[in-house]
Amino acid sequence: MQGLRWQVIFPFLFSWLCHSVSGQIHYSINEELRKGSIVGDLAKDLELNVKDLSRRKLRIVSDVSEKYFSINQDNGNLYIADRIDRETLCEAAADCVLTFDAVVENPLNVFSVKIDIQDINDNPPTFILHTIRIEMSESRSPGRRFLLQNAEDLDVGINSLISYRLSANQYFALGEKVSTDGSVFPEFILEKPLDRETQNKHELILTASDGGNPVQTGTALINVIINDINDNPPVFTQDVYKVSIRENIPLNSTILQVSASDEDEGVNAKITYSIRTTANNILQNFNINPESGEIKTKGQLDYEVSRFYELSVQAEDGGSLATKAKVIIEILDINDNAPKISITSSSDIIPEDSAPGTVVALIQVHDPDSGENGEVQCRIKSDLPFELISSTGNFYKIVTKNSLDREKASSYNITIQATDKGFPELTTEKVLRMHISDVNDNAPVFEKLLYTTFITENNSPGASIFSI
């Protein structure tokens, strides 16, 4: 009777192991929502019964997204758990997406949840320099143009589109210059002749406005000093420089040298180079020699953090005339990350009468490298009665391959090995211990089929006559 009881109970206990269903849910939210804001009714969208959420252990599986979202087990709603700043997560990328897998058990299901983070206009345009100094000769002819620094806006889309205006005055107007890559820079235009003896200094306000609603603005003060002639700005040999480097390049390595020339003489032809940006990820990783124009690595690069950088490099002569060029640095991946194995769900004990194909665990394998460096092959080491079956995405199911017999082996150490295709290849191993529970599958057996013995007469009642 005891054996029958195990046979009835265990199919119910382990029926959840045999199911793995995938689906995808898509939400779209604005950045900077308050903590506790509702993203959506996840349970309803996944067609789950709210009363079963705790029992089925609905949870988020993600190395990143579980910091920003939480699931209420009482009502099934998905909530904001932490501040979401789109510019921190995705910088200037056109699309910003957070994803995670929602896992439930009994039966086991894995759902893919994708959340688009929409930009709001939470960053005003910013000038690197709050005060712009321009020196020009009184002999400058009307129509002369001076390139000004552009403002930067960390938002994206229409919220980052910048227009410029200049405070009212009688000598200067504002124009725009579009570089070969589409970047727009404000230009300072001389409208009428200057007279240093009448006025040797002009102070103007340059205002940058973005395209958001409401509009945000940033300003810079322009100081115009009237003096003698420096009538040629520096000219770069290229408008755009490009270079590709590996992510493991040593610190202080020269990756590129920019060069500009100036037709003026003396101090007006002396060129100083600088990187013009407020982005910390650029300033922390690169610097430029102000005299030679050599760009060197300053920080440790990581392909998994950023795959390319765009630097705005300025060449300024001794008379404060400047021009800019763009430097595009592509980071090449190396195989510097071993695969990661995560046990998403597993059962510590399985009955010995489990049928072949019974799911006993769900694992996730991930390698943050790119290309073949991030392609992973997964297997179970040693000849065991278990095998790996690929599930959705980078998930694998561990299932029974053959019949189990507790009398032969009461437990197994399942070693999962994940190896990427990089060179040299990197390997990770993880051990999962499984215990086999007994079922009443063995009847008693006598040592002999026939026993023979002799007894004497007149034995006392209760006397032993034979042992079997």
Short mmCIF file of C-alpha atoms in Angstrom, two decimals:
data_model
loop_
_atom_site.label_atom_id
_atom_site.label_comp_id
_atom_site.label_asym_id
_atom_site.label_seq_id
_atom_site.Cartn_x
_atom_site.Cartn_y
_atom_site.Cartn_z
CA MET A 1 0.00 0.00 0.00
CA GLN A 2 2.88 2.35 0.75
CA GLY A 3 4.33 1.87 -2.75
CA LEU A 4 0.94 2.72 -4.28
CA ARG A 5 0.79 5.91 -2.23
CA TRP A 6 4.17 7.09 -3.64
CA GLN A 7 3.06 6.30 -7.18
CA VAL A 8 -0.01 8.49 -6.79
CA ILE A 9 1.64 11.41 -5.04
CA PHE A 10 4.80 11.91 -7.07
CA PRO A 11 3.19 12.53 -10.48
CA PHE A 12 1.43 15.49 -8.84
CA LEU A 13 4.55 16.75 -7.09
CA PHE A 14 6.59 16.71 -10.27
CA SER A 15 4.04 17.43 -12.96
CA TRP A 16 5.31 21.04 -13.11
CA LEU A 17 8.67 19.77 -14.29
CA CYS A 18 7.24 18.68 -17.62
CA HIS A 19 6.00 22.09 -18.88
CA SER A 20 7.89 25.03 -20.43
CA VAL A 21 5.82 27.62 -22.29
CA SER A 22 7.10 30.93 -23.64
CA GLY A 23 5.37 34.21 -24.50
CA GLN A 24 6.21 37.88 -24.87
CA ILE A 25 4.71 40.97 -23.22
CA HIS A 26 5.52 44.49 -24.40
CA TYR A 27 5.13 47.70 -22.33
CA SER A 28 6.15 51.29 -22.99
CA ILE A 29 6.78 53.79 -20.17
CA ASN A 30 8.36 57.19 -19.69
CA GLU A 31 11.63 57.52 -17.84
CA GLU A 32 11.74 59.09 -14.35
CA LEU A 33 8.40 57.64 -13.19
CA ARG A 34 8.02 57.69 -9.42
CA LYS A 35 8.85 54.57 -7.43
CA GLY A 36 5.70 52.52 -7.00
CA SER A 37 4.18 53.58 -10.33
CA ILE A 38 2.31 50.79 -12.12
CA VAL A 39 3.82 49.56 -15.37
CA GLY A 40 1.01 47.14 -16.13
CA ASP A 41 -1.14 44.28 -14.87
CA LEU A 42 1.41 41.54 -15.56
CA ALA A 43 -0.70 38.70 -14.20
CA LYS A 44 -3.65 39.68 -16.38
CA ASP A 45 -1.47 40.15 -19.46
CA LEU A 46 0.11 36.73 -18.88
CA GLU A 47 -3.35 35.23 -18.28
CA LEU A 48 -2.37 34.05 -14.81
CA ASN A 49 -4.73 33.59 -11.86
CA VAL A 50 -3.85 36.17 -9.18
CA LYS A 51 -4.72 33.68 -6.44
CA ASP A 52 -2.00 31.31 -7.70
CA LEU A 53 0.87 33.82 -7.95
CA SER A 54 2.47 33.06 -4.58
CA ARG A 55 2.12 29.30 -5.01
CA ARG A 56 3.53 29.43 -8.54
CA LYS A 57 6.39 31.73 -7.43
CA LEU A 58 5.97 34.41 -10.11
CA ARG A 59 9.30 36.24 -10.23
CA ILE A 60 11.67 38.32 -12.36
CA VAL A 61 14.81 36.67 -13.73
CA SER A 62 17.34 39.28 -14.93
CA ASP A 63 20.79 40.56 -13.96
CA VAL A 64 19.74 44.17 -14.69
CA SER A 65 15.98 44.68 -14.84
CA GLU A 66 15.09 43.22 -11.42
CA LYS A 67 16.68 46.36 -9.90
CA TYR A 68 14.12 48.57 -11.63
CA PHE A 69 10.92 46.51 -11.42
CA SER A 70 9.03 44.42 -8.88
CA ILE A 71 5.95 42.18 -8.98
CA ASN A 72 3.22 42.40 -6.34
CA GLN A 73 2.26 38.83 -5.48
CA ASP A 74 -1.15 39.95 -4.17
CA ASN A 75 -2.49 41.71 -7.27
CA GLY A 76 -0.07 40.71 -10.06
CA ASN A 77 0.86 44.31 -10.96
CA LEU A 78 4.32 45.21 -12.25
CA TYR A 79 5.73 48.27 -10.42
CA ILE A 80 8.63 50.69 -10.73
CA ALA A 81 11.15 49.73 -8.02
CA ASP A 82 13.94 52.24 -8.65
CA ARG A 83 14.65 55.43 -10.58
CA ILE A 84 14.91 54.86 -14.34
CA ASP A 85 17.06 57.46 -16.07
CA ARG A 86 17.10 56.82 -19.80
CA GLU A 87 20.29 58.81 -20.35
CA THR A 88 22.15 56.71 -17.76
CA LEU A 89 20.89 53.42 -19.16
CA CYS A 90 21.16 54.04 -22.91
CA GLU A 91 22.98 57.36 -23.36
CA ALA A 92 21.99 58.76 -26.79
CA ALA A 93 20.73 55.51 -28.34
CA ALA A 94 17.54 55.88 -30.38
CA ASP A 95 15.93 52.87 -28.70
CA CYS A 96 16.15 52.11 -24.99
CA VAL A 97 14.77 48.75 -23.91
CA LEU A 98 14.83 46.83 -20.62
CA THR A 99 13.99 43.14 -20.78
CA PHE A 100 13.51 40.36 -18.30
CA ASP A 101 12.07 36.88 -18.08
CA ALA A 102 9.03 36.28 -15.88
CA VAL A 103 9.09 32.73 -14.51
CA VAL A 104 6.30 30.77 -12.85
CA GLU A 105 6.27 27.20 -11.60
CA ASN A 106 3.77 24.39 -11.18
CA PRO A 107 3.68 24.17 -14.21
CA LEU A 108 6.92 25.88 -15.27
CA ASN A 109 6.51 28.78 -17.73
CA VAL A 110 8.97 31.40 -18.97
CA PHE A 111 7.68 34.68 -20.41
CA SER A 112 9.76 37.39 -22.10
CA VAL A 113 8.88 40.93 -20.99
CA LYS A 114 10.11 43.91 -23.03
CA ILE A 115 9.79 47.48 -21.71
CA ASP A 116 10.54 50.47 -23.95
CA ILE A 117 11.85 53.45 -21.98
CA GLN A 118 10.60 56.67 -23.58
CA ASP A 119 12.54 59.90 -23.26
CA ILE A 120 11.13 62.94 -21.48
CA ASN A 121 12.60 66.39 -21.73
CA ASP A 122 14.44 66.30 -18.39
CA ASN A 123 17.79 67.72 -19.56
CA PRO A 124 18.40 71.29 -20.72
CA PRO A 125 20.96 72.13 -23.40
CA THR A 126 24.38 72.70 -21.82
CA PHE A 127 27.42 74.61 -23.04
CA ILE A 128 30.83 73.29 -22.05
CA LEU A 129 32.01 76.84 -21.45
CA HIS A 130 29.72 79.32 -19.74
CA THR A 131 31.81 82.16 -21.14
CA ILE A 132 33.02 82.22 -24.76
CA ARG A 133 35.88 84.60 -25.52
CA ILE A 134 36.30 85.78 -29.11
CA GLU A 135 39.07 88.07 -30.22
CA MET A 136 38.77 89.74 -33.63
CA SER A 137 40.49 92.50 -35.50
CA GLU A 138 38.76 95.75 -36.21
CA SER A 139 39.74 95.21 -39.85
CA ARG A 140 37.38 92.25 -40.21
CA SER A 141 35.04 92.63 -43.15
CA PRO A 142 31.27 92.20 -42.69
CA GLY A 143 30.12 88.68 -43.48
CA ARG A 144 33.00 87.03 -41.62
CA ARG A 145 31.92 83.93 -39.71
CA PHE A 146 33.24 82.54 -36.41
CA LEU A 147 32.42 79.00 -35.35
CA LEU A 148 31.03 78.79 -31.81
CA GLN A 149 30.84 75.84 -29.46
CA ASN A 150 27.64 73.87 -29.78
CA ALA A 151 25.42 72.97 -26.86
CA GLU A 152 24.83 69.36 -25.82
CA ASP A 153 21.51 67.89 -24.72
CA LEU A 154 21.52 64.41 -23.14
CA ASP A 155 17.93 63.74 -24.25
CA VAL A 156 17.10 62.06 -27.56
CA GLY A 157 14.80 62.69 -30.51
CA ILE A 158 12.96 65.99 -30.65
CA ASN A 159 13.93 66.70 -27.03
CA SER A 160 17.57 66.96 -28.13
CA LEU A 161 17.04 69.14 -31.23
CA ILE A 162 18.71 72.45 -30.48
CA SER A 163 18.12 75.90 -31.96
CA TYR A 164 20.15 78.99 -31.16
CA ARG A 165 19.44 82.70 -30.80
CA LEU A 166 21.60 85.72 -30.05
CA SER A 167 20.77 88.69 -27.87
CA ALA A 168 19.85 91.88 -29.74
CA ASN A 169 22.79 94.01 -30.98
CA GLN A 170 23.80 96.08 -34.02
CA TYR A 171 27.04 94.34 -35.02
CA PHE A 172 26.51 90.57 -34.98
CA ALA A 173 24.04 87.96 -36.25
CA LEU A 174 23.78 84.23 -35.76
CA GLY A 175 24.00 81.52 -38.39
CA GLU A 176 24.48 77.76 -38.49
CA LYS A 177 27.07 75.42 -39.96
CA VAL A 178 26.20 71.81 -40.71
CA SER A 179 29.15 69.42 -40.65
CA THR A 180 29.49 66.41 -42.96
CA ASP A 181 27.97 64.13 -40.29
CA GLY A 182 24.89 66.33 -39.83
CA SER A 183 25.96 68.05 -36.59
CA VAL A 184 24.83 71.68 -36.31
CA PHE A 185 27.14 74.35 -34.88
CA PRO A 186 26.21 78.00 -34.27
CA GLU A 187 28.22 80.60 -36.17
CA PHE A 188 28.89 84.16 -35.11
CA ILE A 189 28.49 86.49 -38.14
CA LEU A 190 29.90 90.02 -38.34
CA GLU A 191 27.22 92.27 -39.88
CA LYS A 192 28.86 95.72 -39.96
CA PRO A 193 32.41 97.17 -39.64
CA LEU A 194 33.92 97.46 -36.17
CA ASP A 195 35.65 100.46 -34.67
CA ARG A 196 37.93 99.58 -31.77
CA GLU A 197 38.28 103.21 -30.79
CA THR A 198 34.51 103.50 -30.42
CA GLN A 199 33.95 100.19 -28.62
CA ASN A 200 36.67 97.65 -27.81
CA LYS A 201 34.45 94.98 -26.22
CA HIS A 202 31.01 93.46 -26.84
CA GLU A 203 29.05 91.20 -24.47
CA LEU A 204 26.28 89.03 -25.92
CA ILE A 205 24.12 86.14 -24.71
CA LEU A 206 23.94 82.94 -26.77
CA THR A 207 20.81 80.92 -25.93
CA ALA A 208 20.27 77.28 -26.89
CA SER A 209 16.69 75.94 -26.85
CA ASP A 210 15.66 72.30 -27.23
CA GLY A 211 12.60 70.94 -29.02
CA GLY A 212 10.82 69.59 -25.95
CA ASN A 213 7.54 70.70 -24.43
CA PRO A 214 8.00 72.66 -22.28
CA VAL A 215 11.16 74.02 -23.89
CA GLN A 216 14.37 73.96 -21.84
CA THR A 217 17.20 76.40 -22.47
CA GLY A 218 20.87 76.95 -21.68
CA THR A 219 22.97 80.08 -22.12
CA ALA A 220 26.56 81.14 -22.58
CA LEU A 221 28.11 84.59 -22.39
CA ILE A 222 30.04 85.73 -25.48
CA ASN A 223 32.81 88.24 -24.82
CA VAL A 224 34.05 89.81 -28.07
CA ILE A 225 37.44 91.53 -27.75
CA ILE A 226 38.37 93.83 -30.64
CA ASN A 227 42.07 93.80 -31.52
CA ASP A 228 44.43 93.21 -34.36
CA ILE A 229 44.44 90.67 -37.15
CA ASN A 230 44.19 86.92 -36.84
CA ASP A 231 42.19 86.18 -39.93
CA ASN A 232 42.67 82.45 -40.50
CA PRO A 233 41.19 79.73 -38.30
CA PRO A 234 42.91 76.34 -38.02
CA VAL A 235 41.93 73.72 -40.60
CA PHE A 236 41.93 69.98 -39.84
CA THR A 237 43.28 67.56 -42.42
CA GLN A 238 39.97 65.65 -42.11
CA ASP A 239 36.46 66.48 -40.94
CA VAL A 240 36.04 62.97 -39.53
CA TYR A 241 38.73 60.63 -38.18
CA LYS A 242 38.02 56.93 -37.66
CA VAL A 243 39.99 54.26 -35.80
CA SER A 244 39.33 50.73 -34.48
CA ILE A 245 41.03 49.42 -31.32
CA ARG A 246 40.72 46.29 -29.17
CA GLU A 247 39.12 46.58 -25.75
CA ASN A 248 42.29 45.23 -24.05
CA ILE A 249 44.55 47.97 -25.40
CA PRO A 250 47.04 49.06 -22.67
CA LEU A 251 46.54 52.34 -20.83
CA ASN A 252 48.32 55.40 -22.24
CA SER A 253 48.43 53.89 -25.75
CA THR A 254 48.35 56.31 -28.69
CA ILE A 255 45.38 55.43 -30.88
CA LEU A 256 45.27 58.36 -33.29
CA GLN A 257 46.85 61.72 -34.06
CA VAL A 258 44.77 64.57 -35.41
CA SER A 259 46.40 67.45 -37.23
CA ALA A 260 45.38 70.99 -38.14
CA SER A 261 47.20 73.87 -39.82
CA ASP A 262 46.84 77.67 -39.67
CA GLU A 263 47.94 80.09 -42.40
CA ASP A 264 48.64 82.84 -39.88
CA GLU A 265 52.05 83.43 -38.34
CA GLY A 266 53.47 83.67 -34.84
CA VAL A 267 51.15 83.26 -31.89
CA ASN A 268 48.13 83.32 -34.21
CA ALA A 269 49.38 80.13 -35.88
CA LYS A 270 50.13 78.24 -32.66
CA ILE A 271 47.50 75.51 -32.38
CA THR A 272 46.20 73.96 -29.17
CA TYR A 273 44.15 70.75 -29.30
CA SER A 274 41.41 69.77 -26.85
CA ILE A 275 38.50 67.35 -26.47
CA ARG A 276 35.24 69.29 -26.26
CA THR A 277 32.60 67.33 -24.38
CA THR A 278 30.93 67.03 -20.99
CA ALA A 279 30.40 63.26 -21.28
CA ASN A 280 32.18 61.51 -18.39
CA ASN A 281 32.59 58.23 -20.28
CA ILE A 282 34.76 60.04 -22.86
CA LEU A 283 36.72 62.21 -20.43
CA GLN A 284 37.49 59.18 -18.22
CA ASN A 285 38.77 57.02 -21.09
CA PHE A 286 40.64 59.38 -23.46
CA ASN A 287 42.87 62.43 -23.42
CA ILE A 288 44.64 64.46 -26.08
CA ASN A 289 48.09 66.02 -26.14
CA PRO A 290 47.34 69.76 -26.49
CA GLU A 291 50.46 70.32 -28.59
CA SER A 292 50.78 67.23 -30.80
CA GLY A 293 47.14 66.19 -31.19
CA GLU A 294 47.88 62.61 -30.09
CA ILE A 295 44.82 60.90 -28.59
CA LYS A 296 45.66 58.29 -25.93
CA THR A 297 43.75 55.83 -23.79
CA LYS A 298 43.24 57.00 -20.23
CA GLY A 299 40.90 54.35 -18.78
CA GLN A 300 40.32 50.63 -19.20
CA LEU A 301 37.98 50.08 -22.15
CA ASP A 302 35.24 47.46 -22.13
CA TYR A 303 33.38 46.41 -25.28
CA GLU A 304 30.48 45.17 -23.15
CA VAL A 305 30.05 48.69 -21.69
CA SER A 306 30.43 50.77 -24.89
CA ARG A 307 31.15 49.64 -28.44
CA PHE A 308 32.08 53.02 -29.88
CA TYR A 309 32.88 56.60 -28.85
CA GLU A 310 32.42 59.89 -30.70
CA LEU A 311 34.82 62.67 -29.71
CA SER A 312 34.56 66.30 -30.72
CA VAL A 313 38.16 67.55 -31.06
CA GLN A 314 38.93 71.26 -31.28
CA ALA A 315 41.95 73.01 -32.75
CA GLU A 316 42.32 76.58 -31.46
CA ASP A 317 44.98 79.04 -32.51
CA GLY A 318 46.59 81.74 -30.37
CA GLY A 319 44.04 84.27 -31.52
CA SER A 320 41.05 82.27 -30.24
CA LEU A 321 39.91 81.07 -33.65
CA ALA A 322 38.85 77.46 -33.49
CA THR A 323 37.56 74.65 -35.65
CA LYS A 324 36.29 71.19 -34.80
CA ALA A 325 36.59 67.66 -36.16
CA LYS A 326 34.90 64.42 -35.17
CA VAL A 327 36.82 61.34 -34.03
CA ILE A 328 34.97 58.00 -34.13
CA ILE A 329 36.59 55.23 -32.07
CA GLU A 330 35.29 51.69 -32.58
CA ILE A 331 35.96 49.18 -29.78
CA LEU A 332 36.66 45.62 -30.95
CA ASP A 333 35.58 42.71 -28.78
CA ILE A 334 37.97 40.10 -27.35
CA ASN A 335 36.95 36.89 -25.63
CA ASP A 336 37.32 38.16 -22.07
CA ASN A 337 34.12 36.81 -20.55
CA ALA A 338 33.48 33.18 -19.70
CA PRO A 339 29.89 31.92 -20.04
CA LYS A 340 27.65 32.26 -16.99
CA ILE A 341 25.39 29.40 -15.87
CA SER A 342 22.36 30.21 -13.71
CA ILE A 343 20.02 27.63 -12.17
CA THR A 344 16.61 29.21 -12.75
CA SER A 345 14.55 26.40 -11.24
CA SER A 346 15.31 22.85 -10.09
CA SER A 347 14.07 19.96 -7.97
CA ASP A 348 16.44 18.49 -5.40
CA ILE A 349 14.60 15.15 -5.19
CA ILE A 350 13.09 13.12 -8.02
CA PRO A 351 11.38 9.71 -7.82
CA GLU A 352 13.15 6.74 -9.33
CA ASP A 353 10.11 5.86 -11.45
CA SER A 354 10.20 9.22 -13.32
CA ALA A 355 9.59 8.63 -17.01
CA PRO A 356 12.33 9.46 -19.55
CA GLY A 357 11.91 13.09 -20.63
CA THR A 358 10.88 14.37 -17.19
CA VAL A 359 12.08 17.97 -16.68
CA VAL A 360 14.10 18.22 -13.46
CA ALA A 361 15.72 21.67 -13.82
CA LEU A 362 15.78 24.85 -15.91
CA ILE A 363 19.08 26.65 -16.47
CA GLN A 364 20.10 29.86 -18.24
CA VAL A 365 23.43 30.30 -20.04
CA HIS A 366 24.73 33.75 -21.00
CA ASP A 367 27.98 35.17 -22.41
CA PRO A 368 28.20 39.00 -22.72
CA ASP A 369 30.83 38.84 -25.49
CA SER A 370 29.83 39.36 -29.13
CA GLY A 371 29.92 37.18 -32.23
CA GLU A 372 31.49 33.77 -31.81
CA ASN A 373 32.96 34.95 -28.49
CA GLY A 374 29.40 35.03 -27.15
CA GLU A 375 28.13 31.84 -28.78
CA VAL A 376 27.90 29.09 -26.17
CA GLN A 377 27.76 25.31 -26.42
CA CYS A 378 26.33 23.51 -23.39
CA ARG A 379 26.58 19.86 -22.35
CA ILE A 380 26.41 17.50 -19.37
CA LYS A 381 29.76 15.93 -18.53
CA SER A 382 30.02 12.20 -17.93
CA ASP A 383 27.58 9.47 -18.93
CA LEU A 384 24.55 10.14 -16.73
CA PRO A 385 20.86 9.33 -17.22
CA PHE A 386 20.19 13.03 -17.91
CA GLU A 387 20.46 15.26 -20.99
CA LEU A 388 20.20 18.94 -21.92
CA ILE A 389 17.46 20.14 -24.27
CA SER A 390 17.49 23.69 -25.66
CA SER A 391 14.40 25.69 -24.64
CA THR A 392 13.53 29.31 -25.41
CA GLY A 393 16.31 31.84 -25.96
CA ASN A 394 19.34 30.91 -23.89
CA PHE A 395 17.42 28.55 -21.58
CA TYR A 396 18.03 24.80 -21.35
CA LYS A 397 15.98 22.04 -19.73
CA ILE A 398 17.63 19.15 -17.89
CA VAL A 399 15.51 16.05 -18.48
CA THR A 400 15.82 12.38 -17.58
CA LYS A 401 17.30 10.40 -20.46
CA ASN A 402 16.93 6.86 -19.12
CA SER A 403 15.04 5.09 -16.35
CA LEU A 404 16.36 5.69 -12.83
CA ASP A 405 17.10 3.04 -10.20
CA ARG A 406 17.68 4.23 -6.65
CA GLU A 407 19.08 0.82 -5.68
CA LYS A 408 21.94 1.41 -8.15
CA ALA A 409 22.48 5.13 -7.56
CA SER A 410 20.74 7.16 -4.86
CA SER A 411 22.07 10.55 -6.05
CA TYR A 412 23.84 12.21 -8.98
CA ASN A 413 26.20 15.14 -9.30
CA ILE A 414 25.28 16.65 -12.68
CA THR A 415 28.17 18.75 -14.01
CA ILE A 416 26.97 21.28 -16.59
CA GLN A 417 29.72 22.60 -18.86
CA ALA A 418 29.31 25.75 -21.00
CA THR A 419 32.03 26.64 -23.54
CA ASP A 420 32.07 29.63 -25.88
CA LYS A 421 33.44 29.62 -29.45
CA GLY A 422 36.06 32.32 -28.88
CA PHE A 423 39.81 31.93 -29.23
CA PRO A 424 41.02 30.93 -26.83
CA GLU A 425 37.73 29.35 -25.77
CA LEU A 426 36.50 29.96 -22.21
CA THR A 427 34.63 27.36 -20.16
CA THR A 428 32.41 27.46 -17.07
CA GLU A 429 31.15 24.49 -15.06
CA LYS A 430 28.35 24.24 -12.53
CA VAL A 431 27.38 21.19 -10.46
CA LEU A 432 23.73 20.36 -9.72
CA ARG A 433 23.11 17.59 -7.14
CA MET A 434 20.04 15.39 -7.61
CA HIS A 435 18.71 12.87 -5.04
CA ILE A 436 16.66 9.88 -6.16
CA SER A 437 13.73 8.95 -3.92
CA ASP A 438 12.69 5.32 -3.44
CA VAL A 439 9.52 3.67 -4.69
CA ASN A 440 8.38 0.14 -3.68
CA ASP A 441 9.58 -1.61 -6.83
CA ASN A 442 11.29 -4.72 -5.27
CA ALA A 443 9.33 -7.73 -3.79
CA PRO A 444 10.89 -9.87 -0.97
CA VAL A 445 12.95 -12.88 -2.21
CA PHE A 446 13.67 -16.14 -0.26
CA GLU A 447 17.18 -17.51 -0.43
CA LYS A 448 15.80 -20.97 -1.40
CA LEU A 449 12.66 -22.19 -3.00
CA LEU A 450 12.51 -25.33 -0.69
CA TYR A 451 13.60 -25.70 2.94
CA THR A 452 13.86 -29.15 4.71
CA THR A 453 14.44 -29.80 8.45
CA PHE A 454 14.09 -32.58 11.05
CA ILE A 455 12.61 -32.22 14.52
CA THR A 456 12.57 -34.57 17.48
CA GLU A 457 9.41 -35.59 19.16
CA ASN A 458 8.33 -34.33 22.54
CA ASN A 459 9.60 -30.75 21.95
CA SER A 460 8.32 -28.14 24.35
CA PRO A 461 5.80 -25.62 22.97
CA GLY A 462 7.57 -22.48 21.64
CA ALA A 463 10.86 -24.22 20.92
CA SER A 464 12.65 -23.03 17.76
CA ILE A 465 12.70 -25.65 15.06
CA PHE A 466 14.21 -23.80 12.04
CA SER A 467 15.42 -20.41 10.70
CA ILE A 468 14.80 -19.15 7.14
#
